[in-house]
Amino acid sequence: MAVGLGPLPVLHPVPGFELGIASAGIKRPGRKDVVVMRCAEGSRVAGVTTTNAFCAAPVLVTRERMHGEVRYLLTNTGNANAGTGEPGMQAALRTCASLAKRVGVADSAVLPFSTGVIGEPLPVEKIEAALQAALDDLSVDHWAEAATGIMTTDTLPKGASRQFEHDGVTVTVTGISKGAGMIRPNMATMLGYIATDAKVSLDVLQDLVRDAANKSFNRITIDGDTSTNDCCMLIATGQASLPEITEASGELFTKLKQAVFEVFMEVAQAIVRDGEGATKFVTVMVNGGMTHQECLDVGYAVAHSPLIKTALFASDPNWGRILAAVGYAGVPNLDVSKIDVFLGEVCIASQGGRSASYTEEQGAAVMAREEITIRIELGRGNCSETIWTTDLSHEYVRINAEYRT
């Protein structure tokens, strides 16, 4: 039911970054559910992780290790290894140690990632048994296969790629993501991996991944639930024959930032387009706020409202639900007489009530579209924010009711 999401685009190989896929049969026999990624020696790795206090064991390990010498990233699907206590931590460490032993690197050079059902013991033996097959499968050309390998309830793989020229050298940025439910990242997405062959200092790379996530993954929501396992990693292999980027300035940095932001945005929006049971891709724009936070508060109040989301599914222009959400968003001293609300290009409410020019037929025509924009003009200041979300359908309820069956 993915909205406007088709086959993967061309995903350009990133020199110095290889991906391999194998089947451990964690949740379903034969399912390709283990992905190993290998970084060239000297690569820099930065990332952002979930704000959920019940974060998974692999998240804790990755936080501790990601700014060191990282050579491998190990992902499993079908089991989140979250809510598993000390045994879960030992399981995460053991899978890293098993991979490290096979390839002859320090345990700390392996970062673990897991996604799937929360609260169940990680089947370490199954993952260990699949490691060699994943290593044998390593290739710079396996981005598409890896995008499929990290999926859970996703219906389609998600990826994006950009290239640019600088001083006659081609620089590549390619990324993949997964996620369809339990999405309100507060940092990144369920899982996201973006790599470039540019050479970037660790400080600049960390700032870049944080800024890119804030404008992409941190602006999407499907159901308002922040996962225990969210991780988004940005890897710079340094294989491009260009000087190292050590400051967030200059022509090379500007080009890289644009490419990274575009890849982040594309794979983040792909998650919304593939939201569990989604039939609508919805953009919520909030303009004229006094602060960015109050714009976000209003945007998320609209995006999370089950009444609005079900009206979107029914293509019902029940605009009063939007006004109600704006009103309870918690913006202090909100003057509703200054607020205008639009469905697409149609003004539905103005100066505290229904717009004089609005007709039900106009609203219904906009709501019948697969892609809808809700624009709210607060009339308080100069700040703006945009959030992307979905409708709420019968299928979303079915998927999550049957998730463990």
Short mmCIF file of C-alpha atoms in Angstrom, two decimals:
data_model
loop_
_atom_site.label_atom_id
_atom_site.label_comp_id
_atom_site.label_asym_id
_atom_site.label_seq_id
_atom_site.Cartn_x
_atom_site.Cartn_y
_atom_site.Cartn_z
CA MET A 1 0.00 0.00 0.00
CA ALA A 2 3.08 2.24 -0.26
CA VAL A 3 2.13 5.74 -1.43
CA GLY A 4 4.20 6.97 -4.35
CA LEU A 5 7.04 4.56 -3.54
CA GLY A 6 8.24 2.44 -6.43
CA PRO A 7 11.30 0.33 -7.19
CA LEU A 8 14.63 1.37 -5.74
CA PRO A 9 16.52 4.01 -7.71
CA VAL A 10 20.07 3.36 -8.87
CA LEU A 11 22.17 3.00 -5.71
CA HIS A 12 25.74 3.92 -6.61
CA PRO A 13 28.48 1.88 -4.93
CA VAL A 14 30.51 3.74 -2.31
CA PRO A 15 34.21 2.89 -2.60
CA GLY A 16 35.39 1.41 0.70
CA PHE A 17 31.96 0.19 1.84
CA GLU A 18 30.73 -3.35 1.22
CA LEU A 19 27.51 -5.13 2.16
CA GLY A 20 26.70 -8.83 2.53
CA ILE A 21 23.39 -10.57 3.24
CA ALA A 22 22.53 -14.01 4.61
CA SER A 23 19.69 -15.99 6.13
CA ALA A 24 19.61 -16.90 9.82
CA GLY A 25 15.90 -17.78 9.86
CA ILE A 26 15.31 -15.72 13.00
CA LYS A 27 11.58 -15.23 12.43
CA ARG A 28 10.96 -17.11 9.22
CA PRO A 29 13.00 -19.91 7.58
CA GLY A 30 14.88 -18.78 4.50
CA ARG A 31 14.38 -15.07 5.18
CA LYS A 32 17.48 -12.95 4.45
CA ASP A 33 17.71 -11.36 7.89
CA VAL A 34 21.41 -10.80 8.64
CA VAL A 35 23.37 -7.98 7.00
CA VAL A 36 27.09 -7.38 7.45
CA MET A 37 28.65 -4.10 6.31
CA ARG A 38 32.42 -3.64 6.03
CA CYS A 39 34.12 -0.24 6.19
CA ALA A 40 37.55 0.38 4.72
CA GLU A 41 40.33 0.81 7.21
CA GLY A 42 40.48 4.41 8.42
CA SER A 43 36.76 5.07 7.88
CA ARG A 44 35.00 7.48 10.22
CA VAL A 45 31.61 6.54 11.68
CA ALA A 46 29.12 8.87 13.37
CA GLY A 47 25.51 8.37 14.33
CA VAL A 48 22.42 9.26 16.29
CA THR A 49 20.38 6.84 18.37
CA THR A 50 16.99 6.57 20.02
CA THR A 51 15.96 8.75 22.96
CA ASN A 52 13.86 5.87 24.35
CA ALA A 53 15.07 5.10 27.91
CA PHE A 54 14.35 1.40 27.30
CA CYS A 55 16.82 1.34 24.43
CA ALA A 56 17.99 -2.00 23.12
CA ALA A 57 21.26 -3.65 24.09
CA PRO A 58 22.82 -3.16 20.62
CA VAL A 59 22.09 0.56 20.84
CA LEU A 60 24.06 0.80 24.08
CA VAL A 61 26.99 -1.07 22.53
CA THR A 62 26.93 1.07 19.38
CA ARG A 63 26.87 4.31 21.38
CA GLU A 64 29.99 3.25 23.24
CA ARG A 65 31.94 2.10 20.19
CA MET A 66 30.91 4.18 17.18
CA HIS A 67 33.53 6.93 17.53
CA GLY A 68 36.39 4.44 17.74
CA GLU A 69 37.98 2.34 15.01
CA VAL A 70 34.92 0.79 13.34
CA ARG A 71 35.33 -1.83 10.61
CA TYR A 72 32.05 -3.78 10.61
CA LEU A 73 28.34 -3.15 11.19
CA LEU A 74 26.20 -6.20 11.98
CA THR A 75 22.40 -6.03 11.62
CA ASN A 76 19.74 -8.63 12.34
CA THR A 77 15.99 -8.36 11.80
CA GLY A 78 13.17 -10.34 13.40
CA ASN A 79 14.37 -9.72 16.96
CA ALA A 80 15.00 -6.33 18.60
CA ASN A 81 17.09 -7.60 21.53
CA ALA A 82 15.32 -4.90 23.58
CA GLY A 83 13.81 -5.35 27.02
CA THR A 84 16.16 -8.29 27.49
CA GLY A 85 18.31 -7.04 30.41
CA GLU A 86 21.84 -8.27 31.01
CA PRO A 87 21.37 -11.47 28.94
CA GLY A 88 20.53 -9.23 25.99
CA MET A 89 23.69 -7.21 26.49
CA GLN A 90 25.77 -10.39 26.59
CA ALA A 91 24.06 -11.61 23.44
CA ALA A 92 24.88 -8.38 21.58
CA LEU A 93 28.50 -8.55 22.70
CA ARG A 94 28.73 -12.21 21.74
CA THR A 95 27.53 -11.64 18.16
CA CYS A 96 30.10 -8.86 17.77
CA ALA A 97 32.85 -11.06 19.19
CA SER A 98 31.92 -13.91 16.85
CA LEU A 99 32.15 -11.68 13.80
CA ALA A 100 35.34 -10.02 15.03
CA LYS A 101 37.01 -13.39 15.51
CA ARG A 102 36.13 -14.49 11.99
CA VAL A 103 37.61 -11.39 10.37
CA GLY A 104 40.52 -10.74 12.70
CA VAL A 105 39.56 -7.38 14.21
CA ALA A 106 39.02 -6.21 17.77
CA ASP A 107 35.53 -6.80 19.21
CA SER A 108 35.17 -3.02 19.59
CA ALA A 109 35.48 -2.61 15.81
CA VAL A 110 32.03 -4.21 15.32
CA LEU A 111 28.79 -2.28 15.85
CA PRO A 112 25.58 -4.31 16.40
CA PHE A 113 22.05 -3.35 15.30
CA SER A 114 18.80 -5.23 15.82
CA THR A 115 15.17 -4.69 14.85
CA GLY A 116 12.04 -6.74 15.34
CA VAL A 117 10.02 -8.08 18.25
CA ILE A 118 10.80 -6.55 21.67
CA GLY A 119 11.31 -8.65 24.79
CA GLU A 120 12.45 -11.94 23.28
CA PRO A 121 15.94 -13.45 23.71
CA LEU A 122 18.24 -12.90 20.75
CA PRO A 123 18.89 -16.24 18.95
CA VAL A 124 22.66 -15.81 18.96
CA GLU A 125 23.44 -19.25 17.57
CA LYS A 126 21.33 -18.63 14.46
CA ILE A 127 23.08 -15.32 13.81
CA GLU A 128 26.53 -16.83 14.34
CA ALA A 129 25.70 -19.62 11.89
CA ALA A 130 24.86 -17.03 9.19
CA LEU A 131 27.94 -14.83 9.60
CA GLN A 132 30.24 -16.60 7.16
CA ALA A 133 27.62 -16.59 4.42
CA ALA A 134 27.15 -12.85 4.90
CA LEU A 135 30.91 -12.28 4.78
CA ASP A 136 31.20 -14.37 1.61
CA ASP A 137 28.48 -12.19 0.07
CA LEU A 138 30.24 -8.84 0.71
CA SER A 139 30.18 -6.51 -2.30
CA VAL A 140 30.08 -2.77 -2.96
CA ASP A 141 27.13 -3.48 -5.26
CA HIS A 142 24.81 -5.03 -2.65
CA TRP A 143 23.00 -1.92 -1.43
CA ALA A 144 19.66 -3.06 -2.85
CA GLU A 145 19.99 -6.51 -1.32
CA ALA A 146 20.88 -5.00 2.05
CA ALA A 147 17.88 -2.65 1.84
CA THR A 148 15.69 -5.74 1.58
CA GLY A 149 17.63 -7.57 4.28
CA ILE A 150 16.94 -4.93 6.96
CA MET A 151 13.17 -4.83 6.36
CA THR A 152 10.58 -5.94 8.94
CA THR A 153 6.97 -4.85 8.26
CA ASP A 154 8.16 -2.72 5.33
CA THR A 155 6.50 -3.61 2.04
CA LEU A 156 9.29 -2.17 -0.11
CA PRO A 157 13.03 -1.55 0.33
CA LYS A 158 14.13 2.07 0.73
CA GLY A 159 17.24 3.73 -0.66
CA ALA A 160 18.64 6.84 -2.28
CA SER A 161 21.89 7.91 -3.90
CA ARG A 162 23.59 11.10 -5.05
CA GLN A 163 26.87 11.94 -6.77
CA PHE A 164 28.66 15.23 -7.35
CA GLU A 165 31.91 16.39 -8.89
CA HIS A 166 34.62 18.37 -7.13
CA ASP A 167 37.96 19.19 -8.73
CA GLY A 168 37.37 16.43 -11.27
CA VAL A 169 36.65 13.79 -8.61
CA THR A 170 33.28 12.07 -8.26
CA VAL A 171 31.97 11.84 -4.69
CA THR A 172 29.16 9.40 -3.84
CA VAL A 173 26.57 9.40 -1.08
CA THR A 174 24.30 6.34 -0.85
CA GLY A 175 21.92 5.27 1.89
CA ILE A 176 19.21 2.79 2.89
CA SER A 177 16.63 2.78 5.66
CA LYS A 178 13.93 0.59 7.13
CA GLY A 179 10.82 1.34 9.10
CA ALA A 180 7.06 1.33 8.65
CA GLY A 181 5.61 1.33 12.16
CA MET A 182 6.64 2.41 15.68
CA ILE A 183 7.87 5.58 14.00
CA ARG A 184 8.45 8.84 15.77
CA PRO A 185 12.20 8.69 15.83
CA ASN A 186 13.26 11.68 17.97
CA MET A 187 16.67 11.20 16.36
CA ALA A 188 16.68 9.04 13.28
CA THR A 189 14.66 6.12 12.02
CA MET A 190 14.26 2.52 12.97
CA LEU A 191 17.51 1.85 11.10
CA GLY A 192 19.37 3.97 8.58
CA TYR A 193 22.80 3.61 6.99
CA ILE A 194 24.29 6.31 4.78
CA ALA A 195 27.84 6.12 3.43
CA THR A 196 30.09 8.42 1.44
CA ASP A 197 33.62 8.08 0.08
CA ALA A 198 34.46 11.64 1.12
CA LYS A 199 37.11 12.09 3.79
CA VAL A 200 35.55 13.86 6.78
CA SER A 201 36.83 14.55 10.28
CA LEU A 202 34.85 12.89 13.05
CA ASP A 203 33.64 16.16 14.59
CA VAL A 204 32.31 17.45 11.28
CA LEU A 205 30.76 14.06 10.48
CA GLN A 206 28.93 13.91 13.82
CA ASP A 207 27.52 17.40 13.38
CA LEU A 208 26.49 16.53 9.84
CA VAL A 209 24.57 13.37 10.80
CA ARG A 210 22.84 15.20 13.66
CA ASP A 211 21.80 18.13 11.46
CA ALA A 212 20.65 15.88 8.61
CA ALA A 213 18.62 13.67 10.96
CA ASN A 214 16.97 16.69 12.57
CA LYS A 215 15.64 17.90 9.23
CA SER A 216 14.59 14.49 7.91
CA PHE A 217 14.17 11.51 10.22
CA ASN A 218 13.26 13.76 13.14
CA ARG A 219 10.43 15.25 11.11
CA ILE A 220 8.53 12.07 10.30
CA THR A 221 5.88 10.24 12.30
CA ILE A 222 3.53 7.38 11.58
CA ASP A 223 2.07 6.47 14.94
CA GLY A 224 3.89 8.64 17.49
CA ASP A 225 5.78 5.70 19.01
CA THR A 226 9.53 6.07 19.48
CA SER A 227 11.27 2.74 18.95
CA THR A 228 13.73 1.18 21.39
CA ASN A 229 16.13 0.49 18.52
CA ASP A 230 16.40 3.64 16.39
CA CYS A 231 19.86 4.14 14.93
CA CYS A 232 21.09 6.18 11.98
CA MET A 233 24.72 5.93 10.98
CA LEU A 234 26.81 8.07 8.62
CA ILE A 235 30.03 6.49 7.38
CA ALA A 236 32.83 8.33 5.58
CA THR A 237 35.29 5.90 4.01
CA GLY A 238 37.76 8.56 2.84
CA GLN A 239 38.45 6.78 -0.45
CA ALA A 240 37.81 9.81 -2.67
CA SER A 241 41.05 11.53 -3.74
CA LEU A 242 40.19 14.86 -2.14
CA PRO A 243 41.41 16.75 0.94
CA GLU A 244 39.85 15.91 4.30
CA ILE A 245 36.90 18.08 5.30
CA THR A 246 37.82 19.43 8.72
CA GLU A 247 35.46 22.40 8.94
CA ALA A 248 31.77 22.93 8.18
CA SER A 249 32.56 25.46 5.48
CA GLY A 250 33.92 25.69 1.97
CA GLU A 251 32.71 24.50 -1.43
CA LEU A 252 33.43 20.78 -0.88
CA PHE A 253 31.60 20.69 2.46
CA THR A 254 28.63 22.57 0.98
CA LYS A 255 28.33 20.07 -1.88
CA LEU A 256 28.62 17.11 0.50
CA LYS A 257 26.07 18.55 2.92
CA GLN A 258 23.54 19.03 0.13
CA ALA A 259 24.00 15.46 -1.11
CA VAL A 260 23.79 14.01 2.41
CA PHE A 261 20.67 16.04 3.24
CA GLU A 262 18.98 14.93 0.01
CA VAL A 263 19.69 11.24 0.70
CA PHE A 264 18.52 11.55 4.31
CA MET A 265 15.31 13.28 3.22
CA GLU A 266 14.53 10.75 0.52
CA VAL A 267 14.97 7.66 2.68
CA ALA A 268 13.15 9.29 5.61
CA GLN A 269 10.14 10.20 3.49
CA ALA A 270 10.18 6.70 2.01
CA ILE A 271 9.44 5.38 5.50
CA VAL A 272 6.29 7.52 5.68
CA ARG A 273 5.25 6.50 2.18
CA ASP A 274 5.53 2.88 3.30
CA GLY A 275 3.87 3.45 6.68
CA GLU A 276 1.96 0.45 7.98
CA GLY A 277 -1.39 0.47 6.21
CA ALA A 278 -0.82 3.94 4.78
CA THR A 279 -2.99 5.15 1.91
CA LYS A 280 -2.02 8.84 2.17
CA PHE A 281 1.29 10.72 2.32
CA VAL A 282 0.61 13.84 4.36
CA THR A 283 2.74 16.97 4.68
CA VAL A 284 1.97 19.16 7.70
CA MET A 285 3.44 22.64 7.29
CA VAL A 286 3.33 25.10 10.18
CA ASN A 287 4.39 28.67 9.44
CA GLY A 288 4.44 31.91 11.41
CA GLY A 289 5.42 30.52 14.80
CA MET A 290 7.32 32.50 17.43
CA THR A 291 9.66 29.52 17.95
CA HIS A 292 10.49 26.38 16.03
CA GLN A 293 9.34 24.29 18.99
CA GLU A 294 5.81 25.68 18.96
CA CYS A 295 5.64 24.99 15.22
CA LEU A 296 6.66 21.40 15.94
CA ASP A 297 4.14 21.15 18.78
CA VAL A 298 1.33 22.20 16.47
CA GLY A 299 2.57 20.00 13.64
CA TYR A 300 2.79 16.88 15.79
CA ALA A 301 -0.60 17.58 17.42
CA VAL A 302 -2.12 17.44 13.94
CA ALA A 303 0.02 14.55 12.71
CA HIS A 304 -0.70 12.37 15.77
CA SER A 305 -4.42 13.01 16.10
CA PRO A 306 -6.26 9.71 15.52
CA LEU A 307 -9.36 11.71 14.58
CA ILE A 308 -7.50 13.60 11.86
CA LYS A 309 -5.68 10.48 10.67
CA THR A 310 -8.89 8.48 10.35
CA ALA A 311 -10.57 11.37 8.53
CA LEU A 312 -7.63 11.37 6.10
CA PHE A 313 -8.14 7.65 5.52
CA ALA A 314 -11.84 8.26 4.82
CA SER A 315 -11.04 11.28 2.58
CA ASP A 316 -13.37 13.26 4.85
CA PRO A 317 -12.60 17.02 5.02
CA ASN A 318 -13.57 17.22 8.69
CA TRP A 319 -11.60 20.42 9.20
CA GLY A 320 -12.89 21.02 12.73
CA ARG A 321 -10.60 18.22 13.91
CA ILE A 322 -7.59 20.15 12.62
CA LEU A 323 -8.65 23.28 14.49
CA ALA A 324 -9.10 21.26 17.67
CA ALA A 325 -5.58 19.80 17.40
CA VAL A 326 -4.03 23.23 16.82
CA GLY A 327 -5.89 24.50 19.86
CA TYR A 328 -4.70 21.77 22.24
CA ALA A 329 -1.07 21.78 21.02
CA GLY A 330 -0.07 23.85 24.05
CA VAL A 331 1.05 27.04 22.32
CA PRO A 332 0.84 29.82 24.96
CA ASN A 333 -1.42 32.81 24.35
CA LEU A 334 -2.51 31.54 20.95
CA ASP A 335 -4.69 34.09 19.13
CA VAL A 336 -6.97 31.94 16.98
CA SER A 337 -8.25 35.01 15.11
CA LYS A 338 -4.87 35.22 13.36
CA ILE A 339 -4.75 31.60 12.23
CA ASP A 340 -5.41 30.42 8.67
CA VAL A 341 -5.62 26.71 7.80
CA PHE A 342 -5.31 25.26 4.30
CA LEU A 343 -5.99 21.87 2.75
CA GLY A 344 -3.74 21.94 -0.27
CA GLU A 345 -4.46 25.26 -1.94
CA VAL A 346 -7.91 25.56 -0.32
CA CYS A 347 -8.36 27.87 2.69
CA ILE A 348 -10.65 25.99 5.06
CA ALA A 349 -10.48 28.22 8.14
CA SER A 350 -9.62 31.87 8.71
CA GLN A 351 -9.89 34.33 11.60
CA GLY A 352 -11.09 31.70 14.03
CA GLY A 353 -13.78 30.05 11.91
CA ARG A 354 -14.73 28.56 8.59
CA SER A 355 -13.39 30.49 5.59
CA ALA A 356 -16.09 32.41 3.75
CA SER A 357 -14.86 31.01 0.42
CA TYR A 358 -14.70 27.38 1.53
CA THR A 359 -17.00 24.69 0.20
CA GLU A 360 -17.24 21.03 1.21
CA GLU A 361 -16.66 20.03 -2.41
CA GLN A 362 -13.30 21.84 -2.42
CA GLY A 363 -12.17 20.06 0.74
CA ALA A 364 -13.36 16.66 -0.48
CA ALA A 365 -11.42 17.08 -3.75
CA VAL A 366 -8.16 17.68 -1.84
CA MET A 367 -8.77 14.84 0.63
CA ALA A 368 -9.31 12.38 -2.21
CA ARG A 369 -5.66 12.76 -3.25
CA GLU A 370 -2.95 10.31 -2.23
CA GLU A 371 -0.62 13.17 -1.32
CA ILE A 372 -2.08 15.94 0.84
CA THR A 373 -0.65 19.09 2.39
CA ILE A 374 -2.13 20.60 5.55
CA ARG A 375 -0.77 24.14 5.98
CA ILE A 376 -1.26 26.12 9.18
CA GLU A 377 -0.39 29.82 9.35
CA LEU A 378 -0.09 30.86 13.00
CA GLY A 379 0.52 34.56 12.37
CA ARG A 380 2.82 34.92 15.41
CA GLY A 381 6.37 35.10 14.09
CA ASN A 382 8.85 33.97 11.45
CA CYS A 383 9.55 30.33 12.36
CA SER A 384 8.42 27.38 10.23
CA GLU A 385 8.58 23.57 10.46
CA THR A 386 7.40 20.72 8.26
CA ILE A 387 6.44 17.20 9.34
CA TRP A 388 5.50 14.19 7.22
CA THR A 389 2.94 11.61 8.32
CA THR A 390 0.26 9.14 7.15
CA ASP A 391 -3.39 8.38 7.59
CA LEU A 392 -4.61 5.66 9.98
CA SER A 393 -6.28 2.72 8.28
CA HIS A 394 -7.86 -0.63 9.12
CA GLU A 395 -4.69 -2.25 7.78
CA TYR A 396 -2.51 -0.50 10.38
CA VAL A 397 -4.62 -2.06 13.14
CA ARG A 398 -4.45 -5.51 11.50
CA ILE A 399 -0.67 -5.42 11.01
CA ASN A 400 -0.01 -4.49 14.63
CA ALA A 401 -2.67 -6.78 16.07
CA GLU A 402 -1.06 -9.72 14.26
CA TYR A 403 2.57 -8.62 14.60
CA ARG A 404 3.66 -11.59 16.76
CA THR A 405 1.42 -14.22 15.13
#
